[in-house]
mmCIF file of C-alpha atoms in Angstrom:
data_model
loop_
_atom_site.group_PDB
_atom_site.id
_atom_site.type_symbol
_atom_site.label_atom_id
_atom_site.label_comp_id
_atom_site.label_asym_id
_atom_site.label_seq_id
_atom_site.Cartn_x
_atom_site.Cartn_y
_atom_site.Cartn_z
ATOM 1 C CA MET A 1 11.244 137.477 134.307
ATOM 2 C CA GLU A 2 11.329 133.988 132.927
ATOM 3 C CA ALA A 3 9.323 133.595 129.721
ATOM 4 C CA PHE A 4 9.581 131.547 126.605
ATOM 5 C CA CYS A 5 8.457 134.288 124.300
ATOM 6 C CA ASP A 6 6.908 133.805 120.876
ATOM 7 C CA LEU A 7 7.355 130.063 120.984
ATOM 8 C CA ARG A 8 4.044 128.614 122.215
ATOM 9 C CA SER A 9 1.652 129.649 119.441
ATOM 10 C CA GLU A 10 4.123 128.775 116.817
ATOM 11 C CA LEU A 11 4.551 125.167 117.953
ATOM 12 C CA LEU A 12 0.842 124.944 118.213
ATOM 13 C CA CYS A 13 0.439 126.278 114.692
ATOM 14 C CA LEU A 14 3.611 124.830 113.052
ATOM 15 C CA LYS A 15 2.253 124.086 109.398
ATOM 16 C CA LEU A 16 1.721 123.916 111.527
ATOM 17 C CA THR A 17 3.798 127.461 110.841
ATOM 18 C CA ARG A 18 6.408 127.740 113.479
ATOM 19 C CA SER A 19 6.040 126.952 117.153
ATOM 20 C CA ILE A 20 5.833 127.207 120.895
ATOM 21 C CA LYS A 21 5.396 131.134 124.641
ATOM 22 C CA LEU A 22 5.700 128.322 122.510
ATOM 23 C CA THR A 23 3.929 132.535 122.223
ATOM 24 C CA GLY A 24 0.888 132.217 122.407
ATOM 25 C CA TYR A 25 1.222 129.944 120.276
ATOM 26 C CA LEU A 26 -7.798 123.901 112.737
ATOM 27 C CA SER A 27 -11.822 121.062 110.567
ATOM 28 C CA VAL A 28 -11.077 118.151 112.519
ATOM 29 C CA VAL A 29 -10.787 114.614 111.170
ATOM 30 C CA PHE A 30 -11.279 112.359 114.183
ATOM 31 C CA LEU A 31 -12.023 108.678 114.544
ATOM 32 C CA LYS A 32 -15.514 109.287 115.901
ATOM 33 C CA GLY A 33 -16.829 106.421 117.959
ATOM 34 C CA PHE A 34 -13.583 104.523 117.525
ATOM 35 C CA VAL A 35 -12.241 103.424 120.910
ATOM 36 C CA VAL A 36 -8.676 102.158 121.028
ATOM 37 C CA PRO A 37 -7.751 99.680 123.818
ATOM 38 C CA LYS A 38 -4.827 100.802 125.994
ATOM 39 C CA ARG A 39 -2.150 98.447 124.660
ATOM 40 C CA LEU A 40 -3.447 98.313 121.140
ATOM 41 C CA SER A 41 -2.328 100.475 118.239
ATOM 42 C CA ILE A 42 -4.624 101.396 115.364
ATOM 43 C CA LEU A 43 -2.696 99.108 113.040
ATOM 44 C CA SER A 44 -2.943 96.216 115.509
ATOM 45 C CA LEU A 45 -6.674 96.784 115.749
ATOM 46 C CA CYS A 46 -6.969 96.695 111.957
ATOM 47 C CA LEU A 47 -5.139 93.374 111.894
ATOM 48 C CA ILE A 48 -7.383 91.954 114.588
ATOM 49 C CA LEU A 49 -10.484 93.081 112.731
ATOM 50 C CA GLY A 50 -9.078 91.284 109.708
ATOM 51 C CA LEU A 51 -9.371 87.991 111.557
ATOM 52 C CA TRP A 52 -13.144 88.256 111.530
ATOM 53 C CA THR A 53 -13.520 86.442 108.217
ATOM 54 C CA THR A 54 -15.704 83.513 107.271
ATOM 55 C CA GLN A 55 -14.079 80.216 108.089
ATOM 56 C CA PRO A 56 -13.113 78.365 104.849
ATOM 57 C CA ALA A 57 -14.944 75.154 103.900
ATOM 58 C CA SER A 58 -13.011 71.984 104.628
ATOM 59 C CA ALA A 59 -12.082 71.548 100.968
ATOM 60 C CA GLN A 60 -10.773 75.120 100.644
ATOM 61 C CA ALA A 61 -7.120 76.010 100.962
ATOM 62 C CA LEU A 62 -6.300 78.198 103.978
ATOM 63 C CA ILE A 63 -5.152 81.504 102.494
ATOM 64 C CA PRO A 64 -3.854 84.042 105.026
ATOM 65 C CA HIS A 65 -5.851 87.245 104.978
ATOM 66 C CA ALA A 66 -4.041 90.556 105.273
ATOM 67 C CA PRO A 67 -6.246 93.610 105.613
ATOM 68 C CA GLN A 68 -5.591 96.505 103.293
ATOM 69 C CA VAL A 69 -4.478 99.455 105.377
ATOM 70 C CA ASP A 70 -4.720 102.877 103.769
ATOM 71 C CA PHE A 71 -1.672 104.526 105.336
ATOM 72 C CA ASP A 72 -2.269 107.814 103.492
ATOM 73 C CA LYS A 73 -5.713 108.021 105.040
ATOM 74 C CA LEU A 74 -4.339 107.217 108.475
ATOM 75 C CA GLU A 75 -1.762 109.981 108.075
ATOM 76 C CA GLN A 76 -4.444 112.484 107.105
ATOM 77 C CA GLN A 77 -6.442 111.479 110.175
ATOM 78 C CA GLY A 78 -3.292 111.997 112.232
ATOM 79 C CA LEU A 79 -2.832 115.495 110.830
ATOM 80 C CA GLY A 80 -6.451 116.233 111.664
ATOM 81 C CA LEU A 81 -5.713 115.229 115.238
ATOM 82 C CA VAL A 82 -2.696 117.555 115.239
ATOM 83 C CA GLN A 83 -5.004 120.414 114.327
ATOM 84 C CA GLU A 84 -7.515 119.459 117.003
ATOM 85 C CA ALA A 85 -4.776 119.164 119.618
ATOM 86 C CA SER A 86 -3.584 122.631 118.650
ATOM 87 C CA GLN A 87 -7.063 124.076 119.114
ATOM 88 C CA LEU A 88 -7.551 122.382 122.469
ATOM 89 C CA ALA A 89 -4.174 123.603 123.715
ATOM 90 C CA GLN A 90 -5.102 127.167 122.879
ATOM 91 C CA PHE A 91 -8.019 126.779 125.311
ATOM 92 C CA ASN A 92 -5.748 125.166 127.935
ATOM 93 C CA GLN A 93 -7.382 121.761 127.465
ATOM 94 C CA ASN A 94 -3.980 120.140 127.687
ATOM 95 C CA GLN A 95 -4.993 116.634 128.741
ATOM 96 C CA LEU A 96 -7.480 116.317 125.888
ATOM 97 C CA ALA A 97 -4.873 117.765 123.534
ATOM 98 C CA LEU A 98 -2.238 115.280 124.751
ATOM 99 C CA ALA A 99 -4.510 112.318 124.057
ATOM 100 C CA ARG A 100 -4.995 113.448 120.455
ATOM 101 C CA ALA A 101 -1.320 114.296 119.959
ATOM 102 C CA ARG A 102 -0.222 110.869 121.191
ATOM 103 C CA LEU A 103 -2.579 109.222 118.738
ATOM 104 C CA ALA A 104 -1.442 111.580 115.984
ATOM 105 C CA VAL A 105 2.184 110.384 116.192
ATOM 106 C CA GLN A 106 0.961 106.797 115.815
ATOM 107 C CA LEU A 107 -1.093 107.646 112.756
ATOM 108 C CA ALA A 108 1.453 110.020 111.193
ATOM 109 C CA PRO A 109 4.859 108.982 112.587
ATOM 110 C CA LYS A 110 6.769 110.541 109.695
ATOM 111 C CA ARG A 111 5.242 113.985 110.088
ATOM 112 C CA PRO A 112 7.361 116.408 112.172
ATOM 113 C CA GLU A 113 4.364 118.540 113.126
ATOM 114 C CA ALA A 114 2.804 115.609 114.955
ATOM 115 C CA TRP A 115 5.915 115.101 117.090
ATOM 116 C CA ALA A 116 6.340 118.863 117.529
ATOM 117 C CA ILE A 117 2.829 119.401 118.890
ATOM 118 C CA LEU A 118 3.253 116.464 121.273
ATOM 119 C CA GLY A 119 6.606 117.793 122.472
ATOM 120 C CA GLY A 120 5.138 121.246 122.885
ATOM 121 C CA LEU A 121 2.303 119.883 125.008
ATOM 122 C CA TYR A 122 4.771 118.015 127.195
ATOM 123 C CA LEU A 123 6.507 121.349 127.717
ATOM 124 C CA GLU A 124 3.238 123.048 128.565
ATOM 125 C CA THR A 125 2.585 120.428 131.246
ATOM 126 C CA ASN A 126 6.142 120.642 132.646
ATOM 127 C CA ARG A 127 7.197 117.200 131.438
ATOM 128 C CA ALA A 128 10.597 118.025 130.038
ATOM 129 C CA ASP A 129 11.835 114.430 130.325
ATOM 130 C CA GLU A 130 9.220 113.395 127.774
ATOM 131 C CA ALA A 131 9.431 116.590 125.749
ATOM 132 C CA ILE A 132 13.135 116.282 124.930
ATOM 133 C CA PRO A 133 13.116 112.910 123.087
ATOM 134 C CA THR A 134 9.829 113.835 121.402
ATOM 135 C CA LEU A 135 11.207 117.134 120.118
ATOM 136 C CA LYS A 136 14.438 115.438 119.055
ATOM 137 C CA LYS A 137 12.317 113.122 116.910
ATOM 138 C CA ALA A 138 10.607 116.155 115.378
ATOM 139 C CA ASN A 139 13.996 117.727 114.776
ATOM 140 C CA SER A 140 15.296 114.584 113.047
ATOM 141 C CA LEU A 141 12.344 114.797 110.641
ATOM 142 C CA ASP A 142 12.657 118.555 110.099
ATOM 143 C CA PRO A 143 16.173 119.708 111.075
ATOM 144 C CA LYS A 144 15.763 123.173 109.528
ATOM 145 C CA ASN A 145 12.748 124.111 111.630
ATOM 146 C CA ALA A 146 13.880 126.806 114.057
ATOM 147 C CA ALA A 147 10.751 126.520 116.195
ATOM 148 C CA ILE A 148 11.589 122.948 117.155
ATOM 149 C CA LEU A 149 15.121 123.961 118.128
ATOM 150 C CA PHE A 150 13.788 126.818 120.246
ATOM 151 C CA ALA A 151 11.407 124.397 121.931
ATOM 152 C CA LEU A 152 14.318 122.068 122.683
ATOM 153 C CA GLY A 153 16.074 125.032 124.242
ATOM 154 C CA THR A 154 13.053 125.573 126.463
ATOM 155 C CA ALA A 155 12.952 121.898 127.445
ATOM 156 C CA HIS A 156 16.614 121.860 128.452
ATOM 157 C CA PHE A 157 16.062 125.081 130.405
ATOM 158 C CA GLN A 158 13.300 123.350 132.368
ATOM 159 C CA LYS A 159 15.809 120.606 133.199
ATOM 160 C CA ALA A 160 18.368 123.221 134.335
ATOM 161 C CA GLN A 161 20.618 122.098 131.459
ATOM 162 C CA TYR A 162 21.520 125.646 130.580
ATOM 163 C CA GLU A 163 24.498 125.037 128.313
ATOM 164 C CA GLU A 164 22.461 122.669 126.159
ATOM 165 C CA SER A 165 19.579 125.151 126.181
ATOM 166 C CA ILE A 166 21.915 127.849 124.838
ATOM 167 C CA LYS A 167 23.253 125.462 122.200
ATOM 168 C CA GLN A 168 19.772 124.630 120.880
ATOM 169 C CA ILE A 169 18.648 128.266 120.841
ATOM 170 C CA GLN A 170 21.805 129.306 119.001
ATOM 171 C CA ALA A 171 21.139 126.615 116.394
ATOM 172 C CA GLY A 172 17.623 127.967 115.945
ATOM 173 C CA LEU A 173 18.878 131.524 115.627
ATOM 174 C CA LYS A 174 21.134 130.485 112.734
ATOM 175 C CA ILE A 175 17.947 129.608 110.873
ATOM 176 C CA LYS A 176 15.690 132.382 112.176
ATOM 177 C CA PRO A 177 17.908 135.185 113.492
ATOM 178 C CA ASP A 178 15.363 137.935 114.087
ATOM 179 C CA LEU A 179 13.182 136.534 116.869
ATOM 180 C CA PRO A 180 13.436 138.705 120.022
ATOM 181 C CA GLY A 181 11.967 136.011 122.250
ATOM 182 C CA ALA A 182 14.727 133.574 121.359
ATOM 183 C CA TYR A 183 17.431 136.056 122.376
ATOM 184 C CA PHE A 184 15.472 136.672 125.573
ATOM 185 C CA ASP A 185 15.344 132.945 126.378
ATOM 186 C CA MET A 186 19.054 132.631 125.655
ATOM 187 C CA GLY A 187 19.696 135.565 127.971
ATOM 188 C CA ASN A 188 17.785 133.756 130.708
ATOM 189 C CA ALA A 189 19.891 130.630 130.209
ATOM 190 C CA TYR A 190 23.076 132.700 130.432
ATOM 191 C CA LEU A 191 21.756 134.407 133.563
ATOM 192 C CA MET A 192 21.092 131.048 135.219
ATOM 193 C CA SER A 193 24.613 129.995 134.202
ATOM 194 C CA LYS A 194 25.981 133.000 136.145
ATOM 195 C CA LYS A 195 27.176 134.626 132.916
ATOM 196 C CA SER A 196 25.630 138.047 133.418
ATOM 197 C CA GLY A 197 27.652 139.717 130.664
ATOM 198 C CA ASP A 198 26.443 137.241 128.055
ATOM 199 C CA ALA A 199 22.925 137.531 129.461
ATOM 200 C CA ILE A 200 22.880 141.304 129.019
ATOM 201 C CA ALA A 201 24.304 140.992 125.493
ATOM 202 C CA SER A 202 21.460 138.602 124.587
ATOM 203 C CA TYR A 203 18.816 140.847 126.151
ATOM 204 C CA GLU A 204 20.203 143.818 124.235
ATOM 205 C CA LYS A 205 19.923 141.854 120.978
ATOM 206 C CA ALA A 206 16.273 141.195 121.788
ATOM 207 C CA ILE A 207 15.683 144.902 122.409
ATOM 208 C CA ALA A 208 17.530 145.835 119.195
ATOM 209 C CA ARG A 209 14.972 143.773 117.290
ATOM 210 C CA ASP A 210 11.981 145.087 119.211
ATOM 211 C CA LYS A 211 12.271 148.345 121.133
ATOM 212 C CA THR A 212 9.035 147.565 123.000
ATOM 213 C CA PHE A 213 10.228 144.176 124.268
ATOM 214 C CA TRP A 214 10.043 145.200 127.908
ATOM 215 C CA PRO A 215 10.795 141.768 129.497
ATOM 216 C CA ALA A 216 14.394 142.043 128.244
ATOM 217 C CA ILE A 217 14.700 145.579 129.629
ATOM 218 C CA ASN A 218 13.253 144.330 132.911
ATOM 219 C CA ASN A 219 15.786 141.517 133.163
ATOM 220 C CA ILE A 220 18.738 143.820 132.544
ATOM 221 C CA GLY A 221 17.383 145.700 135.537
ATOM 222 C CA LEU A 222 17.504 142.476 137.561
ATOM 223 C CA VAL A 223 21.177 142.054 136.666
ATOM 224 C CA ARG A 224 22.036 145.661 137.487
ATOM 225 C CA TYR A 225 20.373 145.432 140.895
ATOM 226 C CA GLU A 226 22.495 142.408 141.818
ATOM 227 C CA GLU A 227 25.540 144.422 140.745
ATOM 228 C CA GLY A 228 24.601 147.132 143.238
ATOM 229 C CA LYS A 229 23.523 149.588 140.510
ATOM 230 C CA THR A 230 20.173 150.366 142.115
ATOM 231 C CA ASP A 231 19.483 153.666 140.350
ATOM 232 C CA GLU A 232 20.159 152.155 136.933
ATOM 233 C CA ALA A 233 17.904 149.205 137.773
ATOM 234 C CA ILE A 234 15.097 151.566 138.773
ATOM 235 C CA ARG A 235 15.541 153.530 135.533
ATOM 236 C CA LEU A 236 15.265 150.324 133.478
ATOM 237 C CA TRP A 237 12.212 149.141 135.382
ATOM 238 C CA ARG A 238 10.508 152.500 134.932
ATOM 239 C CA GLN A 239 11.292 152.257 131.221
ATOM 240 C CA SER A 240 9.610 148.836 131.160
ATOM 241 C CA VAL A 241 6.488 150.161 132.885
ATOM 242 C CA ALA A 242 6.286 153.094 130.474
ATOM 243 C CA ILE A 243 6.144 150.694 127.528
ATOM 244 C CA ASP A 244 3.144 148.741 128.838
ATOM 245 C CA PRO A 245 1.698 150.041 132.138
ATOM 246 C CA LYS A 246 -1.059 147.386 132.240
ATOM 247 C CA GLN A 247 1.178 144.322 131.847
ATOM 248 C CA THR A 248 4.257 145.251 133.838
ATOM 249 C CA THR A 249 3.419 144.057 137.346
ATOM 250 C CA GLU A 250 6.908 142.655 137.859
ATOM 251 C CA PRO A 251 8.924 145.835 137.250
ATOM 252 C CA GLN A 252 6.364 147.823 139.259
ATOM 253 C CA LEU A 253 6.985 145.609 142.282
ATOM 254 C CA ALA A 254 10.744 145.712 141.700
ATOM 255 C CA ILE A 255 10.667 149.506 141.701
ATOM 256 C CA ALA A 256 8.683 149.426 144.946
ATOM 257 C CA VAL A 257 11.258 147.171 146.620
ATOM 258 C CA ALA A 258 14.177 149.285 145.400
ATOM 259 C CA LEU A 259 12.549 152.524 146.566
ATOM 260 C CA PHE A 260 11.772 150.993 149.936
ATOM 261 C CA ARG A 261 15.425 150.086 150.320
ATOM 262 C CA LYS A 262 16.358 153.688 149.462
ATOM 263 C CA GLY A 263 13.933 155.009 152.085
ATOM 264 C CA ASN A 264 11.193 156.312 149.769
ATOM 265 C CA GLN A 265 8.356 154.524 151.555
ATOM 266 C CA THR A 266 5.465 156.581 150.239
ATOM 267 C CA GLU A 267 5.945 155.719 146.571
ATOM 268 C CA ALA A 268 7.171 152.234 147.470
ATOM 269 C CA PHE A 269 3.938 151.363 149.269
ATOM 270 C CA THR A 270 1.749 152.859 146.555
ATOM 271 C CA LEU A 271 3.509 150.956 143.761
ATOM 272 C CA GLY A 272 3.764 147.749 145.761
ATOM 273 C CA GLU A 273 0.081 147.677 146.690
ATOM 274 C CA ALA A 274 -0.934 148.384 143.079
ATOM 275 C CA ALA A 275 1.329 145.617 141.754
ATOM 276 C CA LEU A 276 0.076 143.031 144.247
ATOM 277 C CA LYS A 277 -3.532 143.943 143.517
ATOM 278 C CA THR A 278 -2.902 143.306 139.831
ATOM 279 C CA ASP A 279 -1.354 139.858 140.330
ATOM 280 C CA ALA A 280 -1.262 138.146 143.731
ATOM 281 C CA ARG A 281 1.366 135.661 142.588
ATOM 282 C CA TYR A 282 3.996 138.354 142.999
ATOM 283 C CA GLY A 283 3.419 138.152 146.734
ATOM 284 C CA GLU A 284 5.087 134.709 146.736
ATOM 285 C CA THR A 285 8.865 134.565 147.029
ATOM 286 C CA LYS A 286 9.058 131.307 145.056
ATOM 287 C CA PHE A 287 7.245 132.903 142.136
ATOM 288 C CA LEU A 288 9.737 135.764 142.133
ATOM 289 C CA LYS A 289 12.660 133.335 142.244
ATOM 290 C CA ASP A 290 11.150 131.419 139.322
ATOM 291 C CA ASN A 291 11.126 134.732 137.459
ATOM 292 C CA LEU A 292 14.898 135.005 137.985
ATOM 293 C CA TRP A 293 14.975 137.541 140.802
ATOM 294 C CA GLY A 294 18.450 137.472 142.329
ATOM 295 C CA GLU A 295 19.522 136.988 145.908
ATOM 296 C CA LYS A 296 19.908 140.681 146.783
ATOM 297 C CA LEU A 297 16.546 141.642 145.324
ATOM 298 C CA LEU A 298 14.834 138.698 147.022
ATOM 299 C CA ALA A 299 16.382 139.599 150.383
ATOM 300 C CA ASP A 300 15.168 143.200 150.059
ATOM 301 C CA THR A 301 11.752 141.950 148.920
ATOM 302 C CA GLN A 302 11.370 139.840 152.054
ATOM 303 C CA LYS A 303 12.019 142.945 154.161
ATOM 304 C CA PHE A 304 9.413 144.821 152.121
ATOM 305 C CA PHE A 305 6.890 142.002 152.525
ATOM 306 C CA ALA A 306 7.468 141.991 156.281
ATOM 307 C CA VAL A 307 5.904 145.462 156.607
ATOM 308 C CA PRO A 308 2.363 145.082 158.044
ATOM 309 C CA ARG A 309 0.841 147.326 155.380
ATOM 310 C CA ILE A 310 2.289 145.150 152.605
ATOM 311 C CA GLN A 311 1.365 141.953 154.439
ATOM 312 C CA ALA A 312 -2.223 143.186 154.450
ATOM 313 C CA ALA A 313 -2.009 143.973 150.730
ATOM 314 C CA ILE A 314 -0.722 140.464 149.984
ATOM 315 C CA ALA A 315 -3.478 138.842 152.047
ATOM 316 C CA GLN A 316 -6.143 140.950 150.344
ATOM 317 C CA ALA A 317 -4.777 140.156 146.871
ATOM 318 C CA GLN A 318 -4.602 136.428 147.589
ATOM 319 C CA ALA A 319 -8.165 136.420 148.933
ATOM 320 C CA ALA A 320 -9.403 138.205 145.823
ATOM 321 C CA GLN A 321 -7.564 135.730 143.615
ATOM 322 C CA ALA A 322 -9.049 132.743 145.481
ATOM 323 C CA ALA A 323 -12.537 134.188 145.109
ATOM 324 C CA GLN A 324 -11.957 134.722 141.406
ATOM 325 C CA GLU A 325 -10.800 131.137 140.937
ATOM 326 C CA GLN A 326 -13.868 129.778 142.742
ATOM 327 C CA ARG A 327 -16.236 131.841 140.631
ATOM 328 C CA PRO A 328 -17.904 129.645 137.965
ATOM 329 C CA SER A 329 -16.759 130.400 134.439
ATOM 330 C CA GLN A 330 -19.278 131.979 132.136
#
């Protein structure tokens, strides 16, 4: 399982309070009716508006006019836009949120929360190239904010820069050492770096801080399966399912694949069909690979998916998902 736990809501709320699951993670002051041309900043527009003054009489001296810009007011408007962007992001209105966040950093360029929310939105829209310099700017303004460092770790992970991802997460953990999701993300970066021992150590630290943090238990199971320790992997996946039966589609499918490999087809088919019915995405090999399934588990999964009964289950689940997506929202 690949997840950036407990980070999303916190970037979106930074104090914002702390940010970006970014995990899940307010009165809006907006420039109503104020349209900004594409290559024109607010300040530039103020200066242009300042040119609309009465022409001096011929006998008058030409005195340059400089408009009075209330920068404190502009900053407050920028912070209002940060809050609105946060609200929009929580409803997955990312493009609208991005527009406000971009304007917010122009109005409040010295406020780290403005840069943090913009960086977080770039992450949410898979634009790590833009997220990294934006989050670095936020970090330069607020170097002791762990949430920003965790978000940088996520951005570097998206770029497959795993060593840098680990470095940023470790820096964040020095400031906020008790966040299970951060240890989980670091474990994922170690796993992608082929350092399974370090990955397991990080996952275990996440579990030590939250016994119900099943994604870390699940991922230790992924490591054990690649090591050929099938029974231990199954035990860990069953432990994950026991913690949260309604949200553990991934370990349910993993158990099904492992049991199928061991010859227990009856339970394998039952679990596999139930998992696919819950979330059709797990019928796609790419989705499983994105969730850090290893080569051995993926190879066994392809054999499982080749069974006609499971092929039918995948097709049925995908059809149901397509119908759900086409249904108009209430």
